[in-house]
mmCIF file of C-alpha atoms and ligand atoms in Angstrom:
data_model
loop_
_atom_site.group_PDB
_atom_site.id
_atom_site.type_symbol
_atom_site.label_atom_id
_atom_site.label_comp_id
_atom_site.label_asym_id
_atom_site.label_seq_id
_atom_site.Cartn_x
_atom_site.Cartn_y
_atom_site.Cartn_z
ATOM 1 C CA MET T 1 26.211 -11.857 5.928
ATOM 2 C CA LYS T 2 24.980 -14.561 3.602
ATOM 3 C CA LYS T 3 21.933 -13.610 1.434
ATOM 4 C CA LEU T 4 18.401 -14.182 2.642
ATOM 5 C CA LYS T 5 16.465 -16.112 -0.034
ATOM 6 C CA ASN T 6 13.700 -18.071 1.584
ATOM 7 C CA TRP T 7 12.075 -15.534 3.862
ATOM 8 C CA ASP T 8 8.831 -15.428 1.820
ATOM 9 C CA ASN T 9 9.282 -18.682 -0.135
ATOM 10 C CA LYS T 10 5.921 -20.359 0.550
ATOM 11 C CA THR T 11 5.868 -19.382 4.241
ATOM 12 C CA TRP T 12 3.119 -17.662 6.280
ATOM 13 C CA LEU T 13 4.796 -14.445 5.203
ATOM 14 C CA SER T 14 3.686 -14.994 1.662
ATOM 15 C CA SER T 15 0.346 -16.555 2.436
ATOM 16 C CA LYS T 16 -2.832 -14.952 1.106
ATOM 17 C CA SER T 17 -4.218 -14.301 4.573
ATOM 18 C CA TYR T 18 -0.972 -12.683 5.772
ATOM 19 C CA ILE T 19 -0.741 -10.388 2.736
ATOM 20 C CA SER T 20 -4.402 -9.398 2.929
ATOM 21 C CA GLN T 21 -4.270 -8.753 6.719
ATOM 22 C CA PHE T 22 -1.082 -6.793 6.275
ATOM 23 C CA ASN T 23 -2.568 -4.663 3.477
ATOM 24 C CA ARG T 24 -5.667 -4.072 5.520
ATOM 25 C CA PHE T 25 -3.353 -2.798 8.279
ATOM 26 C CA LEU T 26 -1.617 -0.522 5.683
ATOM 27 C CA LYS T 27 -5.005 0.909 4.687
ATOM 28 C CA LYS T 28 -5.424 2.196 8.240
ATOM 29 C CA LYS T 29 -2.052 3.953 7.972
ATOM 30 C CA ILE T 30 -2.243 5.608 4.571
ATOM 31 C CA ASN T 31 -4.897 6.575 2.046
ATOM 32 C CA LEU T 32 -3.951 5.058 -1.237
ATOM 33 C CA ASP T 33 -5.573 5.716 -4.600
ATOM 34 C CA LYS T 34 -4.716 4.976 -8.223
ATOM 35 C CA ASN T 35 -2.335 7.975 -8.305
ATOM 36 C CA SER T 36 -0.240 6.805 -5.360
ATOM 37 C CA LYS T 37 3.427 6.150 -5.943
ATOM 38 C CA ILE T 38 4.989 3.388 -3.802
ATOM 39 C CA LEU T 39 8.463 2.149 -3.192
ATOM 40 C CA ASP T 40 9.112 -1.028 -1.217
ATOM 41 C CA ILE T 41 12.693 -1.276 0.038
ATOM 42 C CA GLY T 42 13.838 -4.896 0.586
ATOM 43 C CA CYS T 43 10.733 -6.119 -1.187
ATOM 44 C CA GLY T 44 11.713 -9.876 -1.428
ATOM 45 C CA ARG T 45 9.251 -11.529 -3.786
ATOM 46 C CA ALA T 46 7.166 -8.336 -3.762
ATOM 47 C CA ASN T 47 3.998 -10.036 -2.487
ATOM 48 C CA ILE T 48 2.783 -7.011 -0.640
ATOM 49 C CA ILE T 49 3.048 -4.373 -3.423
ATOM 50 C CA SER T 50 1.821 -6.883 -5.932
ATOM 51 C CA ALA T 51 -1.432 -7.329 -3.954
ATOM 52 C CA LEU T 52 -1.700 -3.587 -3.657
ATOM 53 C CA GLN T 53 -1.304 -3.194 -7.385
ATOM 54 C CA LYS T 54 -4.088 -5.766 -7.991
ATOM 55 C CA LYS T 55 -6.380 -3.828 -5.657
ATOM 56 C CA TYR T 56 -5.609 -0.194 -6.617
ATOM 57 C CA LYS T 57 -4.406 -0.548 -10.213
ATOM 58 C CA PHE T 58 -1.933 2.343 -9.744
ATOM 59 C CA ARG T 59 -1.097 4.457 -12.769
ATOM 60 C CA ASN T 60 2.555 4.053 -11.855
ATOM 61 C CA LYS T 61 3.328 0.455 -10.906
ATOM 62 C CA PRO T 62 4.836 0.161 -7.446
ATOM 63 C CA ILE T 63 8.584 -0.165 -7.415
ATOM 64 C CA GLY T 64 10.216 -2.940 -5.410
ATOM 65 C CA ILE T 65 13.926 -3.035 -4.821
ATOM 66 C CA ASP T 66 16.128 -5.790 -3.319
ATOM 67 C CA ILE T 67 19.719 -6.858 -3.434
ATOM 68 C CA VAL T 68 18.467 -10.390 -4.136
ATOM 69 C CA ALA T 69 16.501 -11.131 -7.316
ATOM 70 C CA ASN T 70 14.403 -14.212 -6.659
ATOM 71 C CA LYS T 71 13.235 -15.915 -9.798
ATOM 72 C CA ASP T 72 9.591 -15.904 -8.723
ATOM 73 C CA VAL T 73 9.347 -12.269 -7.851
ATOM 74 C CA LYS T 74 5.885 -10.889 -8.737
ATOM 75 C CA LYS T 75 5.460 -9.617 -12.238
ATOM 76 C CA ASN T 76 2.889 -6.899 -11.923
ATOM 77 C CA ILE T 77 5.259 -4.470 -10.227
ATOM 78 C CA VAL T 78 8.571 -2.904 -11.314
ATOM 79 C CA PHE T 79 11.365 -4.857 -9.687
ATOM 80 C CA LYS T 80 14.982 -3.594 -9.569
ATOM 81 C CA LYS T 81 17.899 -5.507 -8.177
ATOM 82 C CA ILE T 82 19.808 -2.749 -6.421
ATOM 83 C CA GLY T 83 20.805 -1.634 -2.960
ATOM 84 C CA ALA T 84 18.520 0.962 -1.267
ATOM 85 C CA LEU T 85 21.163 3.605 -0.790
ATOM 86 C CA LYS T 86 22.091 3.578 -4.417
ATOM 87 C CA TYR T 87 18.533 3.541 -5.661
ATOM 88 C CA LEU T 88 17.398 6.409 -3.470
ATOM 89 C CA LYS T 89 20.022 8.687 -5.034
ATOM 90 C CA LYS T 90 17.780 8.749 -8.168
ATOM 91 C CA LYS T 91 15.694 11.352 -6.244
ATOM 92 C CA GLU T 92 12.269 10.022 -7.442
ATOM 93 C CA LYS T 93 9.368 10.972 -5.129
ATOM 94 C CA TYR T 94 6.894 8.606 -3.499
ATOM 95 C CA ASP T 95 3.778 8.773 -1.454
ATOM 96 C CA LEU T 96 4.641 5.628 0.487
ATOM 97 C CA ILE T 97 8.075 4.223 1.228
ATOM 98 C CA LEU T 98 7.689 0.802 2.816
ATOM 99 C CA ILE T 99 10.650 -0.729 4.684
ATOM 100 C CA LYS T 100 9.459 -4.023 6.065
ATOM 101 C CA GLN T 101 11.682 -6.276 8.074
ATOM 102 C CA THR T 102 14.791 -4.936 6.351
ATOM 103 C CA ILE T 103 16.399 -2.281 8.667
ATOM 104 C CA HIS T 104 18.475 -4.977 10.495
ATOM 105 C CA PHE T 105 20.493 -5.380 7.292
ATOM 106 C CA PHE T 106 21.892 -1.810 7.704
ATOM 107 C CA SER T 107 24.780 -0.518 9.766
ATOM 108 C CA LYS T 108 23.902 2.314 12.121
ATOM 109 C CA SER T 109 25.436 4.929 9.836
ATOM 110 C CA ASN T 110 23.856 3.454 6.728
ATOM 111 C CA LEU T 111 20.474 3.443 8.416
ATOM 112 C CA ASN T 112 20.777 7.201 9.039
ATOM 113 C CA HIS T 113 21.848 7.620 5.403
ATOM 114 C CA LEU T 114 18.834 5.564 4.304
ATOM 115 C CA LEU T 115 16.441 7.590 6.429
ATOM 116 C CA ASN T 116 17.804 10.890 5.155
ATOM 117 C CA LEU T 117 17.441 9.771 1.558
ATOM 118 C CA ALA T 118 13.955 8.286 2.173
ATOM 119 C CA LYS T 119 12.793 11.610 3.738
ATOM 120 C CA LYS T 120 14.019 13.504 0.671
ATOM 121 C CA SER T 121 12.146 11.006 -1.525
ATOM 122 C CA LEU T 122 8.743 11.688 -0.137
ATOM 123 C CA ASN T 123 6.022 13.680 -1.786
ATOM 124 C CA ASN T 124 4.181 16.262 0.230
ATOM 125 C CA LYS T 125 2.252 14.316 3.003
ATOM 126 C CA GLY T 126 4.097 11.193 1.928
ATOM 127 C CA LYS T 127 4.768 8.468 4.471
ATOM 128 C CA ILE T 128 7.605 6.140 5.501
ATOM 129 C CA LEU T 129 6.315 2.995 7.148
ATOM 130 C CA ILE T 130 8.974 0.875 8.854
ATOM 131 C CA PHE T 131 8.107 -2.595 10.139
ATOM 132 C CA SER T 132 10.387 -4.625 12.291
ATOM 133 C CA LEU T 133 10.036 -7.586 14.689
ATOM 134 C CA LYS T 134 8.912 -6.602 18.143
ATOM 135 C CA THR T 135 11.921 -6.817 20.405
ATOM 136 C CA ASN T 136 10.459 -7.859 23.789
ATOM 137 C CA ASN T 137 8.943 -11.246 24.430
ATOM 138 C CA ASN T 138 9.118 -12.199 20.761
ATOM 139 C CA LYS T 139 7.160 -15.375 20.061
ATOM 140 C CA ILE T 140 8.958 -16.746 16.976
ATOM 141 C CA PRO T 141 9.555 -20.427 17.660
ATOM 142 C CA CYS T 142 13.255 -21.091 18.154
ATOM 143 C CA PHE T 143 15.834 -23.661 19.148
ATOM 144 C CA GLU T 144 18.373 -22.584 21.735
ATOM 145 C CA LYS T 145 21.143 -21.250 19.497
ATOM 146 C CA MET T 146 18.543 -19.607 17.182
ATOM 147 C CA ARG T 147 16.931 -17.852 20.157
ATOM 148 C CA LYS T 148 20.371 -16.614 21.294
ATOM 149 C CA ASN T 149 21.053 -15.189 17.810
ATOM 150 C CA LEU T 150 17.567 -13.733 17.497
ATOM 151 C CA GLU T 151 17.810 -12.033 20.914
ATOM 152 C CA LYS T 152 21.131 -10.575 19.957
ATOM 153 C CA SER T 153 19.720 -9.224 16.764
ATOM 154 C CA LEU T 154 16.608 -7.837 18.549
ATOM 155 C CA LYS T 155 18.932 -6.036 21.038
ATOM 156 C CA ARG T 156 20.667 -4.442 18.048
ATOM 157 C CA ASP T 157 17.207 -3.536 16.615
ATOM 158 C CA GLU T 158 16.502 -1.552 19.731
ATOM 159 C CA VAL T 159 19.537 0.531 19.034
ATOM 160 C CA LEU T 160 18.318 0.986 15.472
ATOM 161 C CA PHE T 161 14.919 2.106 16.779
ATOM 162 C CA LYS T 162 16.641 4.815 18.790
ATOM 163 C CA ILE T 163 18.470 5.932 15.663
ATOM 164 C CA ILE T 164 15.121 6.061 13.773
ATOM 165 C CA LYS T 165 13.466 8.104 16.583
ATOM 166 C CA LYS T 166 16.339 10.528 16.630
ATOM 167 C CA ASN T 167 16.370 10.855 12.855
ATOM 168 C CA LEU T 168 12.643 10.972 12.064
ATOM 169 C CA LYS T 169 11.567 12.735 15.314
ATOM 170 C CA GLU T 170 7.821 12.889 14.786
ATOM 171 C CA ILE T 171 6.829 9.287 14.572
ATOM 172 C CA SER T 172 3.986 7.081 15.815
ATOM 173 C CA TYR T 173 4.005 3.462 16.823
ATOM 174 C CA THR T 174 1.526 0.596 16.438
ATOM 175 C CA ASN T 175 1.772 -3.178 16.251
ATOM 176 C CA PHE T 176 0.787 -5.553 13.480
ATOM 177 C CA ASN T 177 -0.235 -8.951 14.854
ATOM 178 C CA PHE T 178 -0.575 -12.091 12.755
ATOM 179 C CA LYS T 179 -1.765 -15.348 14.251
ATOM 180 C CA VAL T 180 0.381 -18.095 12.787
ATOM 181 C CA ASN T 181 -0.878 -21.672 12.725
ATOM 182 C CA ILE T 182 1.735 -23.877 10.976
ATOM 183 C CA SER T 183 2.479 -27.528 10.889
ATOM 184 C CA LYS T 184 5.699 -28.501 12.571
ATOM 185 C CA GLN T 185 6.830 -30.184 9.362
ATOM 186 C CA LYS T 186 6.426 -27.002 7.375
ATOM 187 C CA TYR T 187 8.205 -24.930 10.048
ATOM 188 C CA LEU T 188 11.069 -27.438 10.096
ATOM 189 C CA ARG T 189 11.373 -26.940 6.286
ATOM 190 C CA MET T 190 11.565 -23.168 6.840
ATOM 191 C CA ILE T 191 14.323 -23.597 9.342
ATOM 192 C CA LYS T 192 16.244 -25.981 7.061
ATOM 193 C CA GLU T 193 15.924 -23.277 4.328
ATOM 194 C CA ARG T 194 17.144 -20.641 6.785
ATOM 195 C CA TYR T 195 14.126 -18.476 6.373
ATOM 196 C CA ILE T 196 15.212 -15.857 8.929
ATOM 197 C CA SER T 197 18.530 -13.956 9.190
ATOM 198 C CA CYS T 198 19.470 -15.359 12.567
ATOM 199 C CA LEU T 199 19.903 -18.740 10.862
ATOM 200 C CA LEU T 200 22.006 -17.498 7.917
ATOM 201 C CA ASN T 201 25.433 -17.883 9.475
ATOM 202 C CA MET T 202 24.863 -21.181 11.310
ATOM 203 C CA SER T 203 26.668 -24.357 10.305
ATOM 204 C CA ASN T 204 24.721 -27.267 8.799
ATOM 205 C CA LYS T 205 25.448 -29.165 11.968
ATOM 206 C CA GLU T 206 23.909 -26.495 14.165
ATOM 207 C CA ILE T 207 20.764 -26.357 11.946
ATOM 208 C CA LYS T 208 20.476 -30.204 12.083
ATOM 209 C CA PHE T 209 20.822 -30.069 15.920
ATOM 210 C CA GLY T 210 18.258 -27.280 16.065
ATOM 211 C CA ILE T 211 15.765 -29.190 13.947
ATOM 212 C CA SER T 212 15.859 -32.136 16.296
ATOM 213 C CA GLU T 213 15.348 -29.708 19.252
ATOM 214 C CA ILE T 214 12.244 -28.187 17.534
ATOM 215 C CA LYS T 215 11.025 -31.740 16.757
ATOM 216 C CA SER T 216 10.980 -32.659 20.415
ATOM 217 C CA LYS T 217 9.964 -29.273 21.876
ATOM 218 C CA TYR T 218 6.825 -28.474 19.730
ATOM 219 C CA LYS T 219 3.517 -30.232 19.013
ATOM 220 C CA ASP T 220 2.571 -31.176 15.416
ATOM 221 C CA GLN T 221 0.861 -27.837 14.910
ATOM 222 C CA ILE T 222 2.749 -24.685 16.019
ATOM 223 C CA LYS T 223 0.668 -21.671 16.987
ATOM 224 C CA PHE T 224 2.054 -18.257 17.887
ATOM 225 C CA THR T 225 1.566 -14.524 17.136
ATOM 226 C CA ASP T 226 3.969 -12.875 14.806
ATOM 227 C CA THR T 227 4.125 -9.256 15.967
ATOM 228 C CA LEU T 228 5.709 -6.411 14.079
ATOM 229 C CA LYS T 229 6.301 -2.926 15.393
ATOM 230 C CA CYS T 230 5.218 -0.320 12.837
ATOM 231 C CA ILE T 231 6.899 3.081 12.854
ATOM 232 C CA SER T 232 5.097 5.677 10.915
ATOM 233 C CA TYR T 233 6.602 9.002 9.713
ATOM 234 C CA ARG T 234 4.712 11.639 7.754
ATOM 235 C CA LYS T 235 6.241 14.512 5.837
HETATM 236 C C1 SAM B 1 13.460 -10.265 5.805
HETATM 237 S S1 SAM B 1 13.371 -9.866 4.150
HETATM 238 C C2 SAM B 1 11.863 -8.974 4.049
HETATM 239 C C3 SAM B 1 11.212 -9.014 2.694
HETATM 240 C C4 SAM B 1 9.845 -8.235 2.589
HETATM 241 N N1 SAM B 1 10.013 -6.851 2.879
HETATM 242 C C5 SAM B 1 8.872 -8.917 3.515
HETATM 243 O O1 SAM B 1 8.619 -8.345 4.560
HETATM 244 O O2 SAM B 1 8.286 -9.962 3.188
HETATM 245 C C6 SAM B 1 14.579 -8.565 3.930
HETATM 246 C C7 SAM B 1 14.930 -8.228 2.544
HETATM 247 O O3 SAM B 1 15.788 -7.048 2.506
HETATM 248 C C8 SAM B 1 16.724 -7.263 1.462
HETATM 249 N N2 SAM B 1 17.864 -6.303 1.621
HETATM 250 C C9 SAM B 1 18.893 -6.382 2.498
HETATM 251 N N3 SAM B 1 19.699 -5.306 2.383
HETATM 252 C C10 SAM B 1 19.153 -4.506 1.444
HETATM 253 C C11 SAM B 1 19.589 -3.296 0.761
HETATM 254 N N4 SAM B 1 20.668 -2.666 1.154
HETATM 255 N N5 SAM B 1 18.797 -2.758 -0.200
HETATM 256 C C12 SAM B 1 17.663 -3.382 -0.642
HETATM 257 N N6 SAM B 1 17.295 -4.627 -0.051
HETATM 258 C C13 SAM B 1 18.001 -5.160 0.914
HETATM 259 C C14 SAM B 1 17.109 -8.752 1.559
HETATM 260 O O4 SAM B 1 17.690 -9.226 0.411
HETATM 261 C C15 SAM B 1 15.724 -9.365 1.864
HETATM 262 O O5 SAM B 1 15.038 -9.759 0.701
#
């Protein structure tokens, strides 16, 4: 698969209100203080852990890892360009391992591998929080071919959820909802920049075609709820 670079490049996923609502949600899931150690797997531009660092001023800066090093990755965290499986072999311990919208990049066997390593990398009472798009009735605005790809990927996610349940056993589920209100023009730019993985392997022609479909299908302002399933595991 091609690399994902524009996911959080000035989109609602990097907006102040998204990050603050997301981190308020995190606060309900885990008690953090300045001694907490955090690892964000597939951190992108590291907006989430950067905001946490500003708030909690952790003694150990949160670590964000990703296979893509974006040039505008946040500076107040420790970023490492490395794959998760390789990094987790270092056997450092964390209080929170965050895996947000990243599991779909893993094969089934590598996901098991990732979870086994993540479990071993938790401090006592540490938590793994996995976030992934909700799979039924997903509201992400799509053109036809994009919807087809997304549905296929969400079907695969359901298989991954079963693997997670089998591996982690004692888990709890909640949803994180964010109300998106975005201009059609901005959303078209996001599609053009292939912000989501279901667009990565499309041809330029398919993207162009899709853009004209979105242009005619949606009003000037696009509103929908972006819902993530949160899977929580505690050691
Ligand atoms: C959809 S983005 C999510 C970014 C961020 N977690 C967020 O929610 O805003 C998924 C990220 O996972 C990264 N990724 C994919 N495979 C990875 C791996 N094996 N190890 C670390 N990061 C990976 C991608 O490069 C991408 O930045």
